[in-house]
PDB file of C-alpha atoms in Angstrom:
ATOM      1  CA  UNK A 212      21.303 -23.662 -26.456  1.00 78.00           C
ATOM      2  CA  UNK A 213      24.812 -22.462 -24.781  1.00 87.00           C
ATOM      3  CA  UNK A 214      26.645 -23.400 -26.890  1.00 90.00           C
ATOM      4  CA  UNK A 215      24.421 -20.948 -30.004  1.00 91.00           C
ATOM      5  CA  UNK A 216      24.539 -18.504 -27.416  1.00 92.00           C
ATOM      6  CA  UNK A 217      28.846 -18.578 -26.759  1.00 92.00           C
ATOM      7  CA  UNK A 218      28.877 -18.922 -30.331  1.00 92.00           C
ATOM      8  CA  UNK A 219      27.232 -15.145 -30.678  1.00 93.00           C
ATOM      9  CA  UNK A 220      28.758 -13.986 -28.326  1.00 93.00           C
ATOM     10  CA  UNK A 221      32.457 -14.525 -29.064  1.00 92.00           C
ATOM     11  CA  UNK A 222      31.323 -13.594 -32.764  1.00 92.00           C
ATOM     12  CA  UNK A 223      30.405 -10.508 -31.359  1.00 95.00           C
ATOM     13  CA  UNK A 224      33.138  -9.987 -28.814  1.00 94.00           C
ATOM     14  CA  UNK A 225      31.038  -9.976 -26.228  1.00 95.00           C
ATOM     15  CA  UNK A 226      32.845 -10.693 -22.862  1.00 96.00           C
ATOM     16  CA  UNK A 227      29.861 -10.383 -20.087  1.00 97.00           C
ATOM     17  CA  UNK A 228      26.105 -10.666 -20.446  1.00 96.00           C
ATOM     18  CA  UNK A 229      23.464 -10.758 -18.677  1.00 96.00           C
ATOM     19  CA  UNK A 230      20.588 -13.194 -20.142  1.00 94.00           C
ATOM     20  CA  UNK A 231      16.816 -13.270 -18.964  1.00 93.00           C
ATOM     21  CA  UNK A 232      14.309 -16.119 -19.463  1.00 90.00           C
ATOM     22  CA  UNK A 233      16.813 -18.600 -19.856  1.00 91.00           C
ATOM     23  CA  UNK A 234      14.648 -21.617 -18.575  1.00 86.00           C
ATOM     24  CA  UNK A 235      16.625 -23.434 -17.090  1.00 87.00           C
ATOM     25  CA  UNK A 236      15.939 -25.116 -13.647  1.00 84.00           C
ATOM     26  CA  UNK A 237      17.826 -24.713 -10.210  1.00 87.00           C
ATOM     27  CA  UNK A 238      21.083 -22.885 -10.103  1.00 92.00           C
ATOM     28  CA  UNK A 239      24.649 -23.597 -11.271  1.00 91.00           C
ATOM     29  CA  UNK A 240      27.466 -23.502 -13.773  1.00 92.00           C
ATOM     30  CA  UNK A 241      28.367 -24.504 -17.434  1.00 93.00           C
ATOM     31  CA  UNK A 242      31.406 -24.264 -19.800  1.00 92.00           C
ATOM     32  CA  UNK A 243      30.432 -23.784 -23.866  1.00 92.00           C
ATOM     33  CA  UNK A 244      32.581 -23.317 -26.027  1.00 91.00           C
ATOM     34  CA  UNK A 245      34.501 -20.928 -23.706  1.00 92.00           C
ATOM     35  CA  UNK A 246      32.395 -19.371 -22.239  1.00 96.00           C
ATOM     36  CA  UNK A 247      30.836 -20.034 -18.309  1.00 96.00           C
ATOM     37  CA  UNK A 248      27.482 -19.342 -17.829  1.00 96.00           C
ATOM     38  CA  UNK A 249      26.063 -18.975 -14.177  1.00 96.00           C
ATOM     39  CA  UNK A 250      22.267 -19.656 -13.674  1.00 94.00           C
ATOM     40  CA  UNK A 251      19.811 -18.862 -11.449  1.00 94.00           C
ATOM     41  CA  UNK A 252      16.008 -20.307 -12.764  1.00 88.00           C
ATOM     42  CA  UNK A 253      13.185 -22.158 -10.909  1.00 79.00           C
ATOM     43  CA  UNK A 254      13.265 -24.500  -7.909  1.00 81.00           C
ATOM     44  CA  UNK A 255       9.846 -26.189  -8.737  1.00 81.00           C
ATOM     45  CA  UNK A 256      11.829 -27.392 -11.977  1.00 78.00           C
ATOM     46  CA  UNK A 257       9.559 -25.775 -14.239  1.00 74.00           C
ATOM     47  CA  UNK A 258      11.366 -24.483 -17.382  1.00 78.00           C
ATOM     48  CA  UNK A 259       9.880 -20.790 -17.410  1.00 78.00           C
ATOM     49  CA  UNK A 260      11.568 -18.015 -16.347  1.00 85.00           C
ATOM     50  CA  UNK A 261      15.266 -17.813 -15.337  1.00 91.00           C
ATOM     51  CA  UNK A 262      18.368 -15.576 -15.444  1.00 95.00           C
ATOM     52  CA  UNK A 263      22.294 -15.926 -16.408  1.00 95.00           C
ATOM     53  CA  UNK A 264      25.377 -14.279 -16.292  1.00 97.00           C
ATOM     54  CA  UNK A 265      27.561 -15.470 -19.406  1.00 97.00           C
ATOM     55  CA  UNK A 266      31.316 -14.427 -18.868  1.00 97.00           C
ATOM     56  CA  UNK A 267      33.904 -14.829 -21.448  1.00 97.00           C
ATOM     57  CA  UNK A 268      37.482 -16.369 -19.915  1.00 96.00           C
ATOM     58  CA  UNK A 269      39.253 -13.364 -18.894  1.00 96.00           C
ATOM     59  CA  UNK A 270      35.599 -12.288 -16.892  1.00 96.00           C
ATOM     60  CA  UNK A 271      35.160 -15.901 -15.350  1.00 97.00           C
ATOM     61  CA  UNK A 272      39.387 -15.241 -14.043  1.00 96.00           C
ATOM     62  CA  UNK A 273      37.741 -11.904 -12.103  1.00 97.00           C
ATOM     63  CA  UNK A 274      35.309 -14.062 -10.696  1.00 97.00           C
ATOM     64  CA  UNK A 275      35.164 -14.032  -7.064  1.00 97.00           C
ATOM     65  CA  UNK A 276      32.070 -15.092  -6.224  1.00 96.00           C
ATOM     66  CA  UNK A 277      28.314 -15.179  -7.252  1.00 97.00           C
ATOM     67  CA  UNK A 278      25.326 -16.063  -5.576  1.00 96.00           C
ATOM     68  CA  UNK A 279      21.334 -17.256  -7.459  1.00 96.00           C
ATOM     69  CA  UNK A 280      19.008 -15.168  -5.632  1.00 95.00           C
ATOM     70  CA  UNK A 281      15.786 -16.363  -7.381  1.00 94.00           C
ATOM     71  CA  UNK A 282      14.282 -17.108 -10.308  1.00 92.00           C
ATOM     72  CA  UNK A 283      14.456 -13.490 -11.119  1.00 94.00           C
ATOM     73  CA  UNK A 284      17.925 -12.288  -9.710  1.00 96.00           C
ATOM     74  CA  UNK A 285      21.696 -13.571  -9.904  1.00 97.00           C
ATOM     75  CA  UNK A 286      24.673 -11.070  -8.389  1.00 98.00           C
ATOM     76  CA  UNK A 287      28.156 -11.699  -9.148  1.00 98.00           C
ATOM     77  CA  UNK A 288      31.477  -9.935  -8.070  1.00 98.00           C
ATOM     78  CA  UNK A 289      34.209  -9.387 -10.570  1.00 98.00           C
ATOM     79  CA  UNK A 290      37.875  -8.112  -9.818  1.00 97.00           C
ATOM     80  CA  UNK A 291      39.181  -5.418 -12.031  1.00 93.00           C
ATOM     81  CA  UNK A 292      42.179  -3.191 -12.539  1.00 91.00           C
ATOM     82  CA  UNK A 293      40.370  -0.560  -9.949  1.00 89.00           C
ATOM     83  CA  UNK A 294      38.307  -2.622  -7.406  1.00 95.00           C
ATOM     84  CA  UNK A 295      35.196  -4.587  -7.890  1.00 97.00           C
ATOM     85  CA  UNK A 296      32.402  -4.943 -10.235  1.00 97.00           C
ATOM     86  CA  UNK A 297      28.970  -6.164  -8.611  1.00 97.00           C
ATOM     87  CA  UNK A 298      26.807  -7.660 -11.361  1.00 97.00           C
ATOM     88  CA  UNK A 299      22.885  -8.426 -10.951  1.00 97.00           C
ATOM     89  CA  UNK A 300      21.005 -10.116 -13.704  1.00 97.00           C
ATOM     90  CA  UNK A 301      17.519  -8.910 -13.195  1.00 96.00           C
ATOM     91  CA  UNK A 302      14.723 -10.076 -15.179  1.00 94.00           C
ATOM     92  CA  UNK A 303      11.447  -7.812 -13.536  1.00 93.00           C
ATOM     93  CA  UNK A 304       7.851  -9.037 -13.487  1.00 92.00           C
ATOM     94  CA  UNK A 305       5.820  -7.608 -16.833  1.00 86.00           C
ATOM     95  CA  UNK A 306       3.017  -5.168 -16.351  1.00 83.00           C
ATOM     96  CA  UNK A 307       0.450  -7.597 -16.329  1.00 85.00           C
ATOM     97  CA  UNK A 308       1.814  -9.510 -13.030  1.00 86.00           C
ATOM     98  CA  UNK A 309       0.224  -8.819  -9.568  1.00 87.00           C
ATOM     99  CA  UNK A 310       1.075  -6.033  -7.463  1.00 89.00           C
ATOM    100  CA  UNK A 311       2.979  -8.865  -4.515  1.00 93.00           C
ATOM    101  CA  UNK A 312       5.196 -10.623  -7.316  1.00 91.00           C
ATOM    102  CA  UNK A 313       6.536  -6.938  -8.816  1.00 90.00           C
ATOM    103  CA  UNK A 314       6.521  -5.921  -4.967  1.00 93.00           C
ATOM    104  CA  UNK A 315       8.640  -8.908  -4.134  1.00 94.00           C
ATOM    105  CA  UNK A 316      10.491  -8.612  -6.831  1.00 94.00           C
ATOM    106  CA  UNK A 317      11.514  -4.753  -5.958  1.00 94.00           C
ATOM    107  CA  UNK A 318      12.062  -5.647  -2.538  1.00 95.00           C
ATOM    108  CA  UNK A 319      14.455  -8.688  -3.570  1.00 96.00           C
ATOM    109  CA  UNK A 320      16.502  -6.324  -5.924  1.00 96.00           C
ATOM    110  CA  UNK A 321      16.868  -3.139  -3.572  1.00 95.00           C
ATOM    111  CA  UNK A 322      18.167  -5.790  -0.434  1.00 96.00           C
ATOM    112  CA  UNK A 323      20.260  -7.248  -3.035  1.00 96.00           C
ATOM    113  CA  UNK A 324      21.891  -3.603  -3.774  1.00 95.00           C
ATOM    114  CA  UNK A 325      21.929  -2.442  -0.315  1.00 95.00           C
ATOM    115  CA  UNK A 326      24.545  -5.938   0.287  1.00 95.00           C
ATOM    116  CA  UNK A 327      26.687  -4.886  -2.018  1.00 96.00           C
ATOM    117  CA  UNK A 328      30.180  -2.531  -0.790  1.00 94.00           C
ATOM    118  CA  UNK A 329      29.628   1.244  -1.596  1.00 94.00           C
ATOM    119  CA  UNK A 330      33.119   0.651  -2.944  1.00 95.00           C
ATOM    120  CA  UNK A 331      31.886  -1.115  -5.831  1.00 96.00           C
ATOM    121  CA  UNK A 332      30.703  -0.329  -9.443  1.00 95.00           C
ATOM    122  CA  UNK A 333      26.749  -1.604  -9.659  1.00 96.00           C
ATOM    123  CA  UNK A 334      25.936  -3.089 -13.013  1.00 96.00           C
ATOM    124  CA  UNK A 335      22.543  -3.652 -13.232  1.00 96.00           C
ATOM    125  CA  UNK A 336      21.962  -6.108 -16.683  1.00 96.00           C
ATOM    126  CA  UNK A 337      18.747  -7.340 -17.743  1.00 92.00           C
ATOM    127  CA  UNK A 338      14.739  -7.512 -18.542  1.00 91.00           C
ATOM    128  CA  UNK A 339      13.005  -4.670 -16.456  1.00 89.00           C
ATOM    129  CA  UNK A 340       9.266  -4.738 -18.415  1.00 82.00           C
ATOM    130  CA  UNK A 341       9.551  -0.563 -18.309  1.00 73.00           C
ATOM    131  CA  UNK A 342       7.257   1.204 -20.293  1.00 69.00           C
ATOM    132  CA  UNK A 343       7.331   4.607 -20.833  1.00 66.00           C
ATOM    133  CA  UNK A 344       5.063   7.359 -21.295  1.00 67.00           C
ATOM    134  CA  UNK A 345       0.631   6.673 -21.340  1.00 69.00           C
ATOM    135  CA  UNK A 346       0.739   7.074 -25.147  1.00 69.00           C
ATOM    136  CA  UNK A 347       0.077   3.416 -26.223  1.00 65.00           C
ATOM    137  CA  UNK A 348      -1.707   4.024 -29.061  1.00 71.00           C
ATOM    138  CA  UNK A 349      -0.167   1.693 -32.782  1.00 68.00           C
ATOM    139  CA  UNK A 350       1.841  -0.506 -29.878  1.00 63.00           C
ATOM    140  CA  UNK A 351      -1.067  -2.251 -28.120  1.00 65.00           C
ATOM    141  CA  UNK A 352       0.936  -5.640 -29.425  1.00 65.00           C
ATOM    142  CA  UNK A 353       3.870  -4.480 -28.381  1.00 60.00           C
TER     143      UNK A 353
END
């Protein structure tokens, strides 16, 4: 499945991206076809859920460090020409979840923002489940 997904990418030109409900387990690193993806899924090894960061080779180069939260959060810090770039993959908890996981969840992200140097530009990439508006009606499936 990386290796479909680095193919996209680089067709597309595409030299960071954040990916949500990636399923894989645990946390790490892989190379495809050029590109490095970081992961940050389950610990119960269950293949639901799961975020990544893909990075193309000039982005893995800026990489100075990143760090798997959760199942639901990854932040990495990239160098560029002007400072530093603070990456989260966020993947939020749909509508339908309980009040503690999106609580937990909200918590997890703003702790993971207030870590991160006020020097820094905050990328935020991913799934947050928003809605908007209370006018539903023709995307009930949706």
């Amino acid at each position: 499945s990386s290796e479909l997904v680095a193919n996209e990418l680089s067709r597309l030109n595409v030299s960071i991206a954040g990916l949500t409900e990636v399923r894989w387990p645990g946390s790490g690193t892989c190379t495809a076809d050029g590109y490095t993806f970081l992961w940050s899924g389950r610990e119960d090894g269950l293949h639901r859920q799961g975020v990544a960061l893909a990075l193309a080779p000039p982005a893995h180069r800026a990489l100075v460090f990143w760090k798997p939260v959760n199942n639901r959060l990854l932040l990495a810090r990239l160098r560029h020409q002007h400072g530093r770039i603070s990456i989260i993959v966020a993947y939020a908890p749909t509508d339908v979840a309980g009040e503690d996981d999106k609580d937990e969840f909200y918590t997890n992200l703003s702790t993971l923002t207030a870590g991160i140097s006020r020097h820094d530009i905050i990328w935020v990439l991913g799934d947050l489940n928003a809605t908007t508006g209370s006018h539903r009606s023709g995307f009930e499936n949706a």
